[in-house]
C-alpha cells in the first residue's frame, strides 16, 4: 500500500513546469518564442500552460524501473515568464500551479483502494529553460519541492509527503513538450505503508502561450 504519490506530480513536476520545447537554436531570437521556432518572443508576464500529452499518464512508481505505484491521466502546470533573453541563453519562469485530478488517478498497490487527493506544495517554484532544451525546476531558497498524497487503503486513509531538491526535464520542439523521466522523490513523512521513494515520469504537451505553441531556441 505504499503510496507513491504522484509526486511530482509535482510536480510538479510539476510542473512541474514549465517550459516549452526542445531547441531550435535560432540566434537573434528569444529563448522562448510562440508560433514557431525563432518566432515571436514570449513576453515577460505571459502565462504558459501545458496538460499531459494526449494518450499519456503521469506516474509515480516505487522504483525507477518498476510499474507499481500511482497513475494519473489528468494533470496540468501553469507558469509565468519572468525572463526571456536572446538565444542562446536561459529563460526563467515562475511555476504557479501544478494540479492533478484525483478522479483520474488509480493505484495498483496492494491494499490501496483509491486516491483522495494529490497536492503540490510550496509553490511557486522557479524554472529555468536553456537553449539546449534542459529544464530545471527548483524551490525557493530554504524550501523544497513537495507533494502531499492522500490515499484510501483497506486500513483507512493515509497521507504521504514526498520531497525532492529539484526536478530536471527536457523540452522538445517537435510537439512543444516537456518530459520528466524517473525523477526521484523521497518520503519525508507518512505511514509505513508509504513507499520510501517515488519516481516521477510525465510528458506535458503542448506548452502554449495564449493558445499559441511555445518553442525553445
CSV table of C-alpha atoms in Angstrom, one decimal:
chain,number,residue,atom,x,y,z
A,1,UNK,CA,0.0,0.0,0.0
A,2,UNK,CA,2.8,2.3,-0.2
A,3,UNK,CA,1.7,5.4,-1.6
A,4,UNK,CA,3.8,6.5,-4.2
A,5,UNK,CA,2.2,9.6,-4.6
A,6,UNK,CA,2.3,11.1,-7.7
A,7,UNK,CA,4.6,13.3,-6.7
A,8,UNK,CA,5.9,15.1,-8.6
A,9,UNK,CA,3.4,15.2,-9.8
A,10,UNK,CA,4.8,17.5,-8.7
A,11,UNK,CA,5.2,18.1,-9.6
A,12,UNK,CA,5.3,19.1,-10.2
A,13,UNK,CA,7.0,18.3,-11.6
A,14,UNK,CA,5.5,19.9,-11.8
A,15,UNK,CA,5.3,21.2,-13.3
A,16,UNK,CA,6.0,20.6,-12.5
A,17,UNK,CA,6.6,23.0,-15.1
A,18,UNK,CA,7.1,24.9,-17.3
A,19,UNK,CA,8.6,25.0,-20.2
A,20,UNK,CA,8.4,24.7,-23.6
A,21,UNK,CA,10.0,22.6,-26.1
A,22,UNK,CA,13.4,21.5,-27.4
A,23,UNK,CA,15.7,23.7,-29.1
A,24,UNK,CA,15.7,25.0,-32.4
A,25,UNK,CA,18.6,27.3,-31.9
A,26,UNK,CA,17.9,30.5,-33.8
A,27,UNK,CA,20.5,33.1,-32.9
A,28,UNK,CA,19.0,36.5,-32.5
A,29,UNK,CA,15.5,35.3,-31.4
A,30,UNK,CA,14.4,35.0,-27.8
A,31,UNK,CA,14.9,31.7,-26.0
A,32,UNK,CA,11.1,31.2,-25.8
A,33,UNK,CA,9.1,32.0,-28.9
A,34,UNK,CA,5.5,31.5,-29.9
A,35,UNK,CA,4.0,30.2,-33.1
A,36,UNK,CA,7.3,28.8,-34.4
A,37,UNK,CA,11.0,28.4,-33.6
A,38,UNK,CA,12.5,31.8,-34.0
A,39,UNK,CA,9.0,33.4,-33.9
A,40,UNK,CA,7.5,36.0,-31.7
A,41,UNK,CA,9.2,36.3,-28.3
A,42,UNK,CA,7.1,35.2,-25.3
A,43,UNK,CA,6.7,38.4,-23.2
A,44,UNK,CA,7.6,38.7,-19.5
A,45,UNK,CA,4.4,38.2,-17.6
A,46,UNK,CA,2.9,35.8,-20.2
A,47,UNK,CA,1.2,32.8,-18.7
A,48,UNK,CA,2.2,29.4,-20.1
A,49,UNK,CA,0.2,26.2,-19.6
A,50,UNK,CA,0.5,22.6,-20.6
A,51,UNK,CA,-1.6,19.5,-19.9
A,52,UNK,CA,-0.4,15.9,-20.1
A,53,UNK,CA,0.3,14.9,-23.7
A,54,UNK,CA,-2.6,13.2,-25.3
A,55,UNK,CA,-2.8,9.5,-24.5
A,56,UNK,CA,-0.2,9.6,-21.8
A,57,UNK,CA,-0.3,9.5,-18.0
A,58,UNK,CA,1.8,10.8,-15.1
A,59,UNK,CA,3.2,8.1,-12.9
A,60,UNK,CA,4.9,7.8,-9.6
A,61,UNK,CA,6.4,4.3,-9.2
A,62,UNK,CA,8.3,2.8,-6.2
A,63,UNK,CA,11.4,2.2,-8.3
A,64,UNK,CA,13.0,3.7,-11.4
A,65,UNK,CA,12.3,0.5,-13.4
A,66,UNK,CA,9.1,-0.7,-11.7
A,67,UNK,CA,5.5,-0.4,-12.7
A,68,UNK,CA,3.9,-0.4,-9.2
A,69,UNK,CA,2.5,2.9,-7.9
A,70,UNK,CA,0.1,5.7,-8.8
A,71,UNK,CA,-1.0,6.7,-12.3
A,72,UNK,CA,-2.9,9.9,-13.2
A,73,UNK,CA,-4.4,10.7,-16.6
A,74,UNK,CA,-5.2,14.4,-16.0
A,75,UNK,CA,-2.6,16.9,-14.8
A,76,UNK,CA,-1.6,20.4,-15.8
A,77,UNK,CA,1.0,23.0,-15.0
A,78,UNK,CA,0.9,26.8,-15.2
A,79,UNK,CA,3.9,29.1,-15.2
A,80,UNK,CA,4.6,32.8,-15.7
A,81,UNK,CA,7.5,34.0,-17.9
A,82,UNK,CA,9.9,36.1,-15.7
A,83,UNK,CA,12.9,36.4,-18.1
A,84,UNK,CA,13.3,35.7,-21.8
A,85,UNK,CA,16.8,36.7,-23.1
A,86,UNK,CA,18.1,36.4,-26.6
A,87,UNK,CA,19.2,32.9,-27.7
A,88,UNK,CA,21.3,31.2,-27.0
A,89,UNK,CA,20.6,31.7,-23.3
A,90,UNK,CA,18.4,30.7,-20.4
A,91,UNK,CA,14.8,31.8,-19.9
A,92,UNK,CA,13.2,31.8,-16.4
A,93,UNK,CA,9.7,31.1,-15.2
A,94,UNK,CA,7.7,31.1,-12.0
A,95,UNK,CA,5.7,27.8,-11.7
A,96,UNK,CA,2.5,29.0,-10.0
A,97,UNK,CA,0.3,25.9,-10.5
A,98,UNK,CA,0.7,22.1,-10.9
A,99,UNK,CA,-2.5,20.2,-10.5
A,100,UNK,CA,-3.6,16.6,-10.6
A,101,UNK,CA,-7.2,15.4,-11.0
A,102,UNK,CA,-7.5,12.7,-8.3
A,103,UNK,CA,-10.6,11.3,-10.1
A,104,UNK,CA,-8.3,10.4,-12.9
A,105,UNK,CA,-5.8,8.7,-10.7
A,106,UNK,CA,-5.5,5.0,-9.9
A,107,UNK,CA,-3.2,2.7,-7.9
A,108,UNK,CA,-2.1,-0.9,-8.4
A,109,UNK,CA,-0.6,-1.1,-5.0
A,110,UNK,CA,-2.0,-3.9,-2.9
A,111,UNK,CA,-4.2,-2.5,-0.2
A,112,UNK,CA,-4.8,0.9,-1.8
A,113,UNK,CA,-8.4,1.3,-2.9
A,114,UNK,CA,-8.3,4.8,-4.3
A,115,UNK,CA,-6.6,8.3,-4.5
A,116,UNK,CA,-8.3,11.0,-2.5
A,117,UNK,CA,-6.0,13.9,-3.5
A,118,UNK,CA,-2.6,15.0,-4.8
A,119,UNK,CA,-1.4,18.4,-3.8
A,120,UNK,CA,1.8,20.2,-4.9
A,121,UNK,CA,3.0,22.2,-2.0
A,122,UNK,CA,5.4,25.1,-1.5
A,123,UNK,CA,4.6,26.9,-4.8
A,124,UNK,CA,5.7,28.9,-6.6
A,125,UNK,CA,8.8,27.2,-7.9
A,126,UNK,CA,11.4,28.6,-10.2
A,127,UNK,CA,12.1,27.1,-13.6
A,128,UNK,CA,15.0,27.7,-16.0
A,129,UNK,CA,14.8,26.7,-19.6
A,130,UNK,CA,18.1,26.6,-21.5
A,131,UNK,CA,18.5,26.9,-25.3
A,132,UNK,CA,19.6,23.2,-25.4
A,133,UNK,CA,16.1,22.2,-24.0
A,134,UNK,CA,17.2,21.5,-20.4
A,135,UNK,CA,14.5,22.4,-17.9
A,136,UNK,CA,15.3,22.6,-14.2
A,137,UNK,CA,12.6,23.2,-11.6
A,138,UNK,CA,13.8,24.5,-8.2
A,139,UNK,CA,12.1,25.5,-4.9
A,140,UNK,CA,12.6,28.8,-3.2
A,141,UNK,CA,15.7,29.2,-1.1
A,142,UNK,CA,15.3,27.1,2.1
A,143,UNK,CA,12.3,25.3,0.8
A,144,UNK,CA,11.8,22.0,-1.2
A,145,UNK,CA,9.7,20.6,-4.0
A,146,UNK,CA,6.9,18.8,-2.1
A,147,UNK,CA,3.8,16.8,-2.9
A,148,UNK,CA,1.2,15.5,-0.5
A,149,UNK,CA,-0.7,12.5,-1.5
A,150,UNK,CA,-3.8,11.2,0.3
A,151,UNK,CA,-4.8,7.6,-0.4
A,152,UNK,CA,-7.6,5.3,0.5
A,153,UNK,CA,-6.5,2.0,1.9
A,154,UNK,CA,-8.0,-1.1,3.4
A,155,UNK,CA,-6.9,0.3,6.7
A,156,UNK,CA,-8.3,3.7,6.2
A,157,UNK,CA,-6.9,7.0,4.8
A,158,UNK,CA,-3.2,7.6,4.8
A,159,UNK,CA,-1.2,10.7,3.9
A,160,UNK,CA,2.3,10.5,2.3
A,161,UNK,CA,4.5,13.5,1.9
A,162,UNK,CA,7.3,13.4,-0.7
A,163,UNK,CA,10.2,15.8,-1.4
A,164,UNK,CA,12.9,16.5,-4.0
A,165,UNK,CA,15.6,19.1,-4.1
A,166,UNK,CA,14.8,19.8,-7.8
A,167,UNK,CA,13.4,18.3,-11.0
A,168,UNK,CA,15.1,18.1,-14.4
A,169,UNK,CA,13.2,17.7,-17.6
A,170,UNK,CA,13.7,18.0,-21.4
A,171,UNK,CA,11.9,20.3,-23.8
A,172,UNK,CA,11.2,19.2,-27.4
A,173,UNK,CA,10.1,21.5,-30.2
A,174,UNK,CA,8.6,18.6,-32.2
A,175,UNK,CA,5.5,18.7,-30.1
A,176,UNK,CA,6.2,21.6,-27.7
A,177,UNK,CA,6.6,19.1,-24.9
A,178,UNK,CA,8.4,18.8,-21.6
A,179,UNK,CA,9.3,15.4,-20.4
A,180,UNK,CA,10.3,14.3,-16.9
A,181,UNK,CA,11.7,10.8,-16.6
A,182,UNK,CA,12.1,8.9,-13.3
A,183,UNK,CA,12.7,12.0,-11.2
A,184,UNK,CA,13.3,10.7,-7.6
A,185,UNK,CA,11.3,11.9,-4.6
A,186,UNK,CA,11.9,10.7,-1.0
A,187,UNK,CA,9.3,10.2,1.6
A,188,UNK,CA,9.6,12.9,4.3
A,189,UNK,CA,6.6,11.8,6.4
A,190,UNK,CA,3.7,9.3,6.3
A,191,UNK,CA,2.6,5.9,7.2
A,192,UNK,CA,4.8,2.8,7.0
A,193,UNK,CA,2.6,1.9,4.0
A,194,UNK,CA,4.0,4.9,2.0
A,195,UNK,CA,6.9,3.9,-0.2
A,196,UNK,CA,10.3,5.2,0.8
A,197,UNK,CA,10.9,6.6,-2.7
A,198,UNK,CA,8.8,7.7,-5.6
A,199,UNK,CA,10.0,8.0,-9.2
A,200,UNK,CA,8.0,10.5,-11.3
A,201,UNK,CA,7.6,10.3,-15.0
A,202,UNK,CA,5.3,12.5,-17.2
A,203,UNK,CA,5.1,14.2,-20.5
A,204,UNK,CA,3.3,17.6,-20.8
A,205,UNK,CA,2.3,18.9,-24.3
A,206,UNK,CA,1.7,21.2,-25.9
A,207,UNK,CA,3.0,24.1,-23.9
A,208,UNK,CA,1.1,27.1,-25.0
A,209,UNK,CA,1.1,30.9,-24.5
A,210,UNK,CA,-2.4,32.3,-25.2
A,211,UNK,CA,-3.2,29.3,-27.3
A,212,UNK,CA,0.0,29.5,-29.4
A,213,UNK,CA,2.6,26.8,-29.1
A,214,UNK,CA,5.8,27.7,-27.3
A,215,UNK,CA,9.3,26.8,-28.8
A,216,UNK,CA,12.8,26.9,-27.3
A,217,UNK,CA,15.6,28.5,-29.3
